[in-house]
């Protein structure tokens, strides 16, 4: 095609500016690979008068995003504003005007995905979102295309770089959670308000998007059972290390019979597990397919340049498929069809657990605690006492138990005279392969 792909951008922040730079600096390769020239024709920002470090004629910066989504000289809209509104309305308006859309907006897709995909199909346009999960890591397209012939059994991901950085500092430097959060903020990995990261909602939005495409069933962020890292202590990390584990914030989406379990929570994983080696702000997704077996994708889950790579890749895919606009999204949507699966409540999920208890230091304590576990039919895999007198603590690892039963057992333990407090309960993941 010779007339080029004309791109209207919504946003020129961390990701938008990196997209504009990449389109400019890699223009020749991109043109060759896309089969056409990809050109930014307008960019909406909040403040068009601000100086920006982008190779762009400043007259292309506008304040009115509505102009871009309806402009006849814009073929494709790239949404990198973020947030729910006005991003949602702008994407719907762009699709109503017959334009395919590329977005990096995980929060929007996790909350309003079905509405946006339905609209894309209705209008015969595409909605691509490789950058919304895992930043620079290609994970949406591999699941949607390369693995389309297989059945995914389980996805286990480290999907939030900020919390992975924080947990890495706690593991490698013995930092407290608060100190590690401050360090992440100083390096620009964590926001001034880090709650979306440390409370797990960013990872939950990404888990919802991955579960939706892996299991052909709509999963929203609110459907994801979520526990962040705010209760993880330096003691938990130290005990994990002594047991041969590391603590990670995991996003897990798995098939359980005809249903699907999707959850985000801290977990102890064996040091030999492939995700244990994912340090600092890196992300990874471990996919288990029925036929392909384990497959891991690893890389930078955020940052302007890595994320721009995914956004530009989507633009190139749109440029190549222009004659058949809408086919990518329609095919993905068709897969949802009748196969809506129910979600497994977290109470029903099975797993091993680590418990850290403050206990009285006197004879018979261990017997009373073991009796409580036996009463709930949970068998203990490992137990040891740490410290003496007022400092006495018990570390327990269970065999596989149902979450509900484990919580009931914890309530029984709390009633015992010999148990002063339950400090922590963390899930323990089995090894991989
Ligand atoms: N940053 C990352 O590493 C990363 C990674 C993966 C995905 N994402 C996703 O990418 C999206 C963008 O993130 P970002 O970090 O690039 O955000 P950002 O740096 O805050 O940039 C947002 C841009 O949108 C513009 N904007 C905001 N509201 C607007 C409005 N109402 N009208 C017109 N323009 C508006 C801003 O204009 P001004 O410049 O004038 O303020 C700015 O240029 C988000 O959905 C985010 O979740 C980001």
PDB file of N, CA, C and O in Angstrom, residues 137-179:
ATOM      1  N   UNK A 137       6.889  -7.472  26.746  1.00  0.00           N
ATOM      2  CA  UNK A 137       6.897  -8.933  26.528  1.00  0.00           C
ATOM      3  C   UNK A 137       5.750  -9.314  25.596  1.00  0.00           C
ATOM      4  O   UNK A 137       4.603  -9.001  25.883  1.00  0.00           O
ATOM      5  N   UNK A 138       6.057  -9.975  24.484  1.00  0.00           N
ATOM      6  CA  UNK A 138       4.951 -10.432  23.629  1.00  0.00           C
ATOM      7  C   UNK A 138       4.246 -11.597  24.315  1.00  0.00           C
ATOM      8  O   UNK A 138       4.850 -12.649  24.494  1.00  0.00           O
ATOM      9  N   UNK A 139       3.017 -11.391  24.739  1.00  0.00           N
ATOM     10  CA  UNK A 139       2.307 -12.486  25.416  1.00  0.00           C
ATOM     11  C   UNK A 139       0.885 -12.633  24.879  1.00  0.00           C
ATOM     12  O   UNK A 139       0.376 -13.747  24.774  1.00  0.00           O
ATOM     13  N   UNK A 140       0.263 -11.509  24.483  1.00  0.00           N
ATOM     14  CA  UNK A 140      -1.111 -11.601  23.963  1.00  0.00           C
ATOM     15  C   UNK A 140      -1.112 -12.373  22.634  1.00  0.00           C
ATOM     16  O   UNK A 140      -1.861 -13.324  22.452  1.00  0.00           O
ATOM     17  N   UNK A 141      -0.249 -11.942  21.705  1.00  0.00           N
ATOM     18  CA  UNK A 141      -0.245 -12.575  20.379  1.00  0.00           C
ATOM     19  C   UNK A 141       0.200 -14.034  20.453  1.00  0.00           C
ATOM     20  O   UNK A 141      -0.418 -14.885  19.814  1.00  0.00           O
ATOM     21  N   UNK A 142       1.262 -14.360  21.229  1.00  0.00           N
ATOM     22  CA  UNK A 142       1.599 -15.788  21.348  1.00  0.00           C
ATOM     23  C   UNK A 142       0.426 -16.634  21.842  1.00  0.00           C
ATOM     24  O   UNK A 142       0.184 -17.720  21.323  1.00  0.00           O
ATOM     25  N   UNK A 143      -0.329 -16.136  22.816  1.00  0.00           N
ATOM     26  CA  UNK A 143      -1.463 -16.937  23.312  1.00  0.00           C
ATOM     27  C   UNK A 143      -2.551 -17.007  22.244  1.00  0.00           C
ATOM     28  O   UNK A 143      -3.095 -18.065  21.953  1.00  0.00           O
ATOM     29  N   UNK A 144      -2.838 -15.841  21.637  1.00  0.00           N
ATOM     30  CA  UNK A 144      -3.961 -15.764  20.698  1.00  0.00           C
ATOM     31  C   UNK A 144      -3.671 -16.503  19.395  1.00  0.00           C
ATOM     32  O   UNK A 144      -4.559 -17.083  18.784  1.00  0.00           O
ATOM     33  N   UNK A 145      -2.392 -16.473  18.966  1.00  0.00           N
ATOM     34  CA  UNK A 145      -2.089 -17.055  17.654  1.00  0.00           C
ATOM     35  C   UNK A 145      -1.235 -18.318  17.729  1.00  0.00           C
ATOM     36  O   UNK A 145      -1.644 -19.365  17.270  1.00  0.00           O
ATOM     37  N   UNK A 146      -0.043 -18.189  18.313  1.00  0.00           N
ATOM     38  CA  UNK A 146       0.880 -19.321  18.231  1.00  0.00           C
ATOM     39  C   UNK A 146       0.374 -20.523  19.004  1.00  0.00           C
ATOM     40  O   UNK A 146       0.645 -21.660  18.638  1.00  0.00           O
ATOM     41  N   UNK A 147      -0.357 -20.263  20.088  1.00  0.00           N
ATOM     42  CA  UNK A 147      -0.830 -21.376  20.909  1.00  0.00           C
ATOM     43  C   UNK A 147      -2.308 -21.687  20.660  1.00  0.00           C
ATOM     44  O   UNK A 147      -2.923 -22.420  21.428  1.00  0.00           O
ATOM     45  N   UNK A 148      -2.853 -21.128  19.580  1.00  0.00           N
ATOM     46  CA  UNK A 148      -4.298 -21.274  19.348  1.00  0.00           C
ATOM     47  C   UNK A 148      -4.713 -22.734  19.165  1.00  0.00           C
ATOM     48  O   UNK A 148      -5.858 -23.101  19.433  1.00  0.00           O
ATOM     49  N   UNK A 149      -3.781 -23.583  18.753  1.00  0.00           N
ATOM     50  CA  UNK A 149      -4.126 -24.990  18.549  1.00  0.00           C
ATOM     51  C   UNK A 149      -4.036 -25.814  19.817  1.00  0.00           C
ATOM     52  O   UNK A 149      -4.489 -26.952  19.854  1.00  0.00           O
ATOM     53  N   UNK A 150      -3.423 -25.253  20.843  1.00  0.00           N
ATOM     54  CA  UNK A 150      -3.243 -26.017  22.077  1.00  0.00           C
ATOM     55  C   UNK A 150      -4.337 -25.640  23.073  1.00  0.00           C
ATOM     56  O   UNK A 150      -5.134 -24.728  22.839  1.00  0.00           O
ATOM     57  N   UNK A 151      -4.360 -26.346  24.202  1.00  0.00           N
ATOM     58  CA  UNK A 151      -5.248 -25.957  25.305  1.00  0.00           C
ATOM     59  C   UNK A 151      -4.373 -25.518  26.452  1.00  0.00           C
ATOM     60  O   UNK A 151      -3.558 -26.306  26.950  1.00  0.00           O
ATOM     61  N   UNK A 152      -4.540 -24.284  26.888  1.00  0.00           N
ATOM     62  CA  UNK A 152      -3.743 -23.803  28.011  1.00  0.00           C
ATOM     63  C   UNK A 152      -4.367 -24.322  29.304  1.00  0.00           C
ATOM     64  O   UNK A 152      -5.575 -24.255  29.503  1.00  0.00           O
ATOM     65  N   UNK A 153      -3.502 -24.878  30.128  1.00  0.00           N
ATOM     66  CA  UNK A 153      -3.966 -25.462  31.380  1.00  0.00           C
ATOM     67  C   UNK A 153      -3.778 -24.452  32.519  1.00  0.00           C
ATOM     68  O   UNK A 153      -4.614 -24.319  33.397  1.00  0.00           O
ATOM     69  N   UNK A 154      -2.653 -23.732  32.449  1.00  0.00           N
ATOM     70  CA  UNK A 154      -2.334 -22.837  33.557  1.00  0.00           C
ATOM     71  C   UNK A 154      -1.420 -21.717  33.077  1.00  0.00           C
ATOM     72  O   UNK A 154      -0.545 -21.952  32.237  1.00  0.00           O
ATOM     73  N   UNK A 155      -1.636 -20.534  33.608  1.00  0.00           N
ATOM     74  CA  UNK A 155      -0.728 -19.413  33.398  1.00  0.00           C
ATOM     75  C   UNK A 155      -0.280 -18.958  34.775  1.00  0.00           C
ATOM     76  O   UNK A 155      -1.110 -18.764  35.663  1.00  0.00           O
ATOM     77  N   UNK A 156       1.020 -18.800  34.955  1.00  0.00           N
ATOM     78  CA  UNK A 156       1.516 -18.293  36.226  1.00  0.00           C
ATOM     79  C   UNK A 156       2.415 -17.118  35.882  1.00  0.00           C
ATOM     80  O   UNK A 156       3.365 -17.286  35.113  1.00  0.00           O
ATOM     81  N   UNK A 157       2.117 -15.940  36.418  1.00  0.00           N
ATOM     82  CA  UNK A 157       2.885 -14.781  35.985  1.00  0.00           C
ATOM     83  C   UNK A 157       3.382 -13.922  37.123  1.00  0.00           C
ATOM     84  O   UNK A 157       2.781 -13.860  38.200  1.00  0.00           O
ATOM     85  N   UNK A 158       4.505 -13.275  36.859  1.00  0.00           N
ATOM     86  CA  UNK A 158       4.937 -12.142  37.679  1.00  0.00           C
ATOM     87  C   UNK A 158       4.634 -10.949  36.788  1.00  0.00           C
ATOM     88  O   UNK A 158       5.338 -10.701  35.801  1.00  0.00           O
ATOM     89  N   UNK A 159       3.528 -10.257  37.077  1.00  0.00           N
ATOM     90  CA  UNK A 159       2.990  -9.281  36.127  1.00  0.00           C
ATOM     91  C   UNK A 159       3.134  -7.853  36.616  1.00  0.00           C
ATOM     92  O   UNK A 159       2.688  -6.924  35.946  1.00  0.00           O
ATOM     93  N   UNK A 160       3.719  -7.667  37.793  1.00  0.00           N
ATOM     94  CA  UNK A 160       3.889  -6.302  38.298  1.00  0.00           C
ATOM     95  C   UNK A 160       5.341  -6.100  38.698  1.00  0.00           C
ATOM     96  O   UNK A 160       5.829  -6.705  39.663  1.00  0.00           O
ATOM     97  N   UNK A 161       6.026  -5.249  37.938  1.00  0.00           N
ATOM     98  CA  UNK A 161       7.460  -5.040  38.148  1.00  0.00           C
ATOM     99  C   UNK A 161       7.763  -4.350  39.466  1.00  0.00           C
ATOM    100  O   UNK A 161       8.792  -4.624  40.093  1.00  0.00           O
ATOM    101  N   UNK A 162       6.884  -3.458  39.896  1.00  0.00           N
ATOM    102  CA  UNK A 162       7.135  -2.706  41.137  1.00  0.00           C
ATOM    103  C   UNK A 162       7.196  -3.660  42.328  1.00  0.00           C
ATOM    104  O   UNK A 162       8.143  -3.618  43.126  1.00  0.00           O
ATOM    105  N   UNK A 163       6.187  -4.525  42.456  1.00  0.00           N
ATOM    106  CA  UNK A 163       6.190  -5.444  43.598  1.00  0.00           C
ATOM    107  C   UNK A 163       7.323  -6.461  43.473  1.00  0.00           C
ATOM    108  O   UNK A 163       7.887  -6.887  44.478  1.00  0.00           O
ATOM    109  N   UNK A 164       7.673  -6.834  42.237  1.00  0.00           N
ATOM    110  CA  UNK A 164       8.780  -7.781  42.101  1.00  0.00           C
ATOM    111  C   UNK A 164      10.095  -7.129  42.529  1.00  0.00           C
ATOM    112  O   UNK A 164      10.935  -7.757  43.161  1.00  0.00           O
ATOM    113  N   UNK A 165      10.228  -5.838  42.224  1.00  0.00           N
ATOM    114  CA  UNK A 165      11.427  -5.119  42.671  1.00  0.00           C
ATOM    115  C   UNK A 165      11.457  -5.078  44.205  1.00  0.00           C
ATOM    116  O   UNK A 165      12.487  -5.340  44.834  1.00  0.00           O
ATOM    117  N   UNK A 166      10.311  -4.742  44.817  1.00  0.00           N
ATOM    118  CA  UNK A 166      10.234  -4.626  46.277  1.00  0.00           C
ATOM    119  C   UNK A 166      10.577  -5.975  46.938  1.00  0.00           C
ATOM    120  O   UNK A 166      11.395  -6.045  47.861  1.00  0.00           O
ATOM    121  N   UNK A 167       9.992  -7.054  46.434  1.00  0.00           N
ATOM    122  CA  UNK A 167      10.250  -8.375  47.025  1.00  0.00           C
ATOM    123  C   UNK A 167      11.703  -8.807  46.792  1.00  0.00           C
ATOM    124  O   UNK A 167      12.305  -9.470  47.637  1.00  0.00           O
ATOM    125  N   UNK A 168      12.279  -8.393  45.655  1.00  0.00           N
ATOM    126  CA  UNK A 168      13.690  -8.729  45.396  1.00  0.00           C
ATOM    127  C   UNK A 168      14.595  -8.037  46.414  1.00  0.00           C
ATOM    128  O   UNK A 168      15.532  -8.631  46.948  1.00  0.00           O
ATOM    129  N   UNK A 169      14.310  -6.759  46.709  1.00  0.00           N
ATOM    130  CA  UNK A 169      15.121  -6.036  47.698  1.00  0.00           C
ATOM    131  C   UNK A 169      14.968  -6.672  49.081  1.00  0.00           C
ATOM    132  O   UNK A 169      15.922  -6.811  49.821  1.00  0.00           O
ATOM    133  N   UNK A 170      13.743  -7.075  49.416  1.00  0.00           N
ATOM    134  CA  UNK A 170      13.532  -7.711  50.727  1.00  0.00           C
ATOM    135  C   UNK A 170      14.292  -9.029  50.800  1.00  0.00           C
ATOM    136  O   UNK A 170      14.852  -9.381  51.834  1.00  0.00           O
ATOM    137  N   UNK A 171      14.346  -9.760  49.694  1.00  0.00           N
ATOM    138  CA  UNK A 171      15.012 -11.070  49.663  1.00  0.00           C
ATOM    139  C   UNK A 171      16.539 -10.924  49.659  1.00  0.00           C
ATOM    140  O   UNK A 171      17.240 -11.592  50.400  1.00  0.00           O
ATOM    141  N   UNK A 172      17.020 -10.006  48.831  1.00  0.00           N
ATOM    142  CA  UNK A 172      18.475  -9.963  48.626  1.00  0.00           C
ATOM    143  C   UNK A 172      19.184  -9.048  49.621  1.00  0.00           C
ATOM    144  O   UNK A 172      20.354  -9.254  49.916  1.00  0.00           O
ATOM    145  N   UNK A 173      18.487  -8.015  50.132  1.00  0.00           N
ATOM    146  CA  UNK A 173      19.130  -7.078  51.054  1.00  0.00           C
ATOM    147  C   UNK A 173      18.565  -7.172  52.463  1.00  0.00           C
ATOM    148  O   UNK A 173      19.012  -6.443  53.351  1.00  0.00           O
ATOM    149  N   UNK A 174      17.537  -7.977  52.661  1.00  0.00           N
ATOM    150  CA  UNK A 174      16.912  -8.061  53.983  1.00  0.00           C
ATOM    151  C   UNK A 174      16.134  -6.799  54.340  1.00  0.00           C
ATOM    152  O   UNK A 174      15.872  -6.531  55.518  1.00  0.00           O
ATOM    153  N   UNK A 175      15.751  -5.987  53.341  1.00  0.00           N
ATOM    154  CA  UNK A 175      15.025  -4.736  53.616  1.00  0.00           C
ATOM    155  C   UNK A 175      13.632  -5.029  54.165  1.00  0.00           C
ATOM    156  O   UNK A 175      13.053  -6.078  53.880  1.00  0.00           O
ATOM    157  N   UNK A 176      13.103  -4.048  54.915  1.00  0.00           N
ATOM    158  CA  UNK A 176      11.703  -4.152  55.331  1.00  0.00           C
ATOM    159  C   UNK A 176      10.843  -3.757  54.136  1.00  0.00           C
ATOM    160  O   UNK A 176      11.334  -3.149  53.169  1.00  0.00           O
ATOM    161  N   UNK A 177       9.539  -4.069  54.209  1.00  0.00           N
ATOM    162  CA  UNK A 177       8.636  -3.700  53.116  1.00  0.00           C
ATOM    163  C   UNK A 177       8.666  -2.178  52.898  1.00  0.00           C
ATOM    164  O   UNK A 177       8.789  -1.703  51.762  1.00  0.00           O
ATOM    165  N   UNK A 178       8.583  -1.406  53.997  1.00  0.00           N
ATOM    166  CA  UNK A 178       8.529   0.063  53.868  1.00  0.00           C
ATOM    167  C   UNK A 178       9.793   0.615  53.208  1.00  0.00           C
ATOM    168  O   UNK A 178       9.722   1.492  52.345  1.00  0.00           O
ATOM    169  N   UNK A 179      10.958   0.090  53.630  1.00  0.00           N
ATOM    170  CA  UNK A 179      12.210   0.583  53.034  1.00  0.00           C
ATOM    171  C   UNK A 179      12.276   0.229  51.546  1.00  0.00           C
ATOM    172  O   UNK A 179      12.708   1.043  50.715  1.00  0.00           O
TER     173      UNK A 179
END
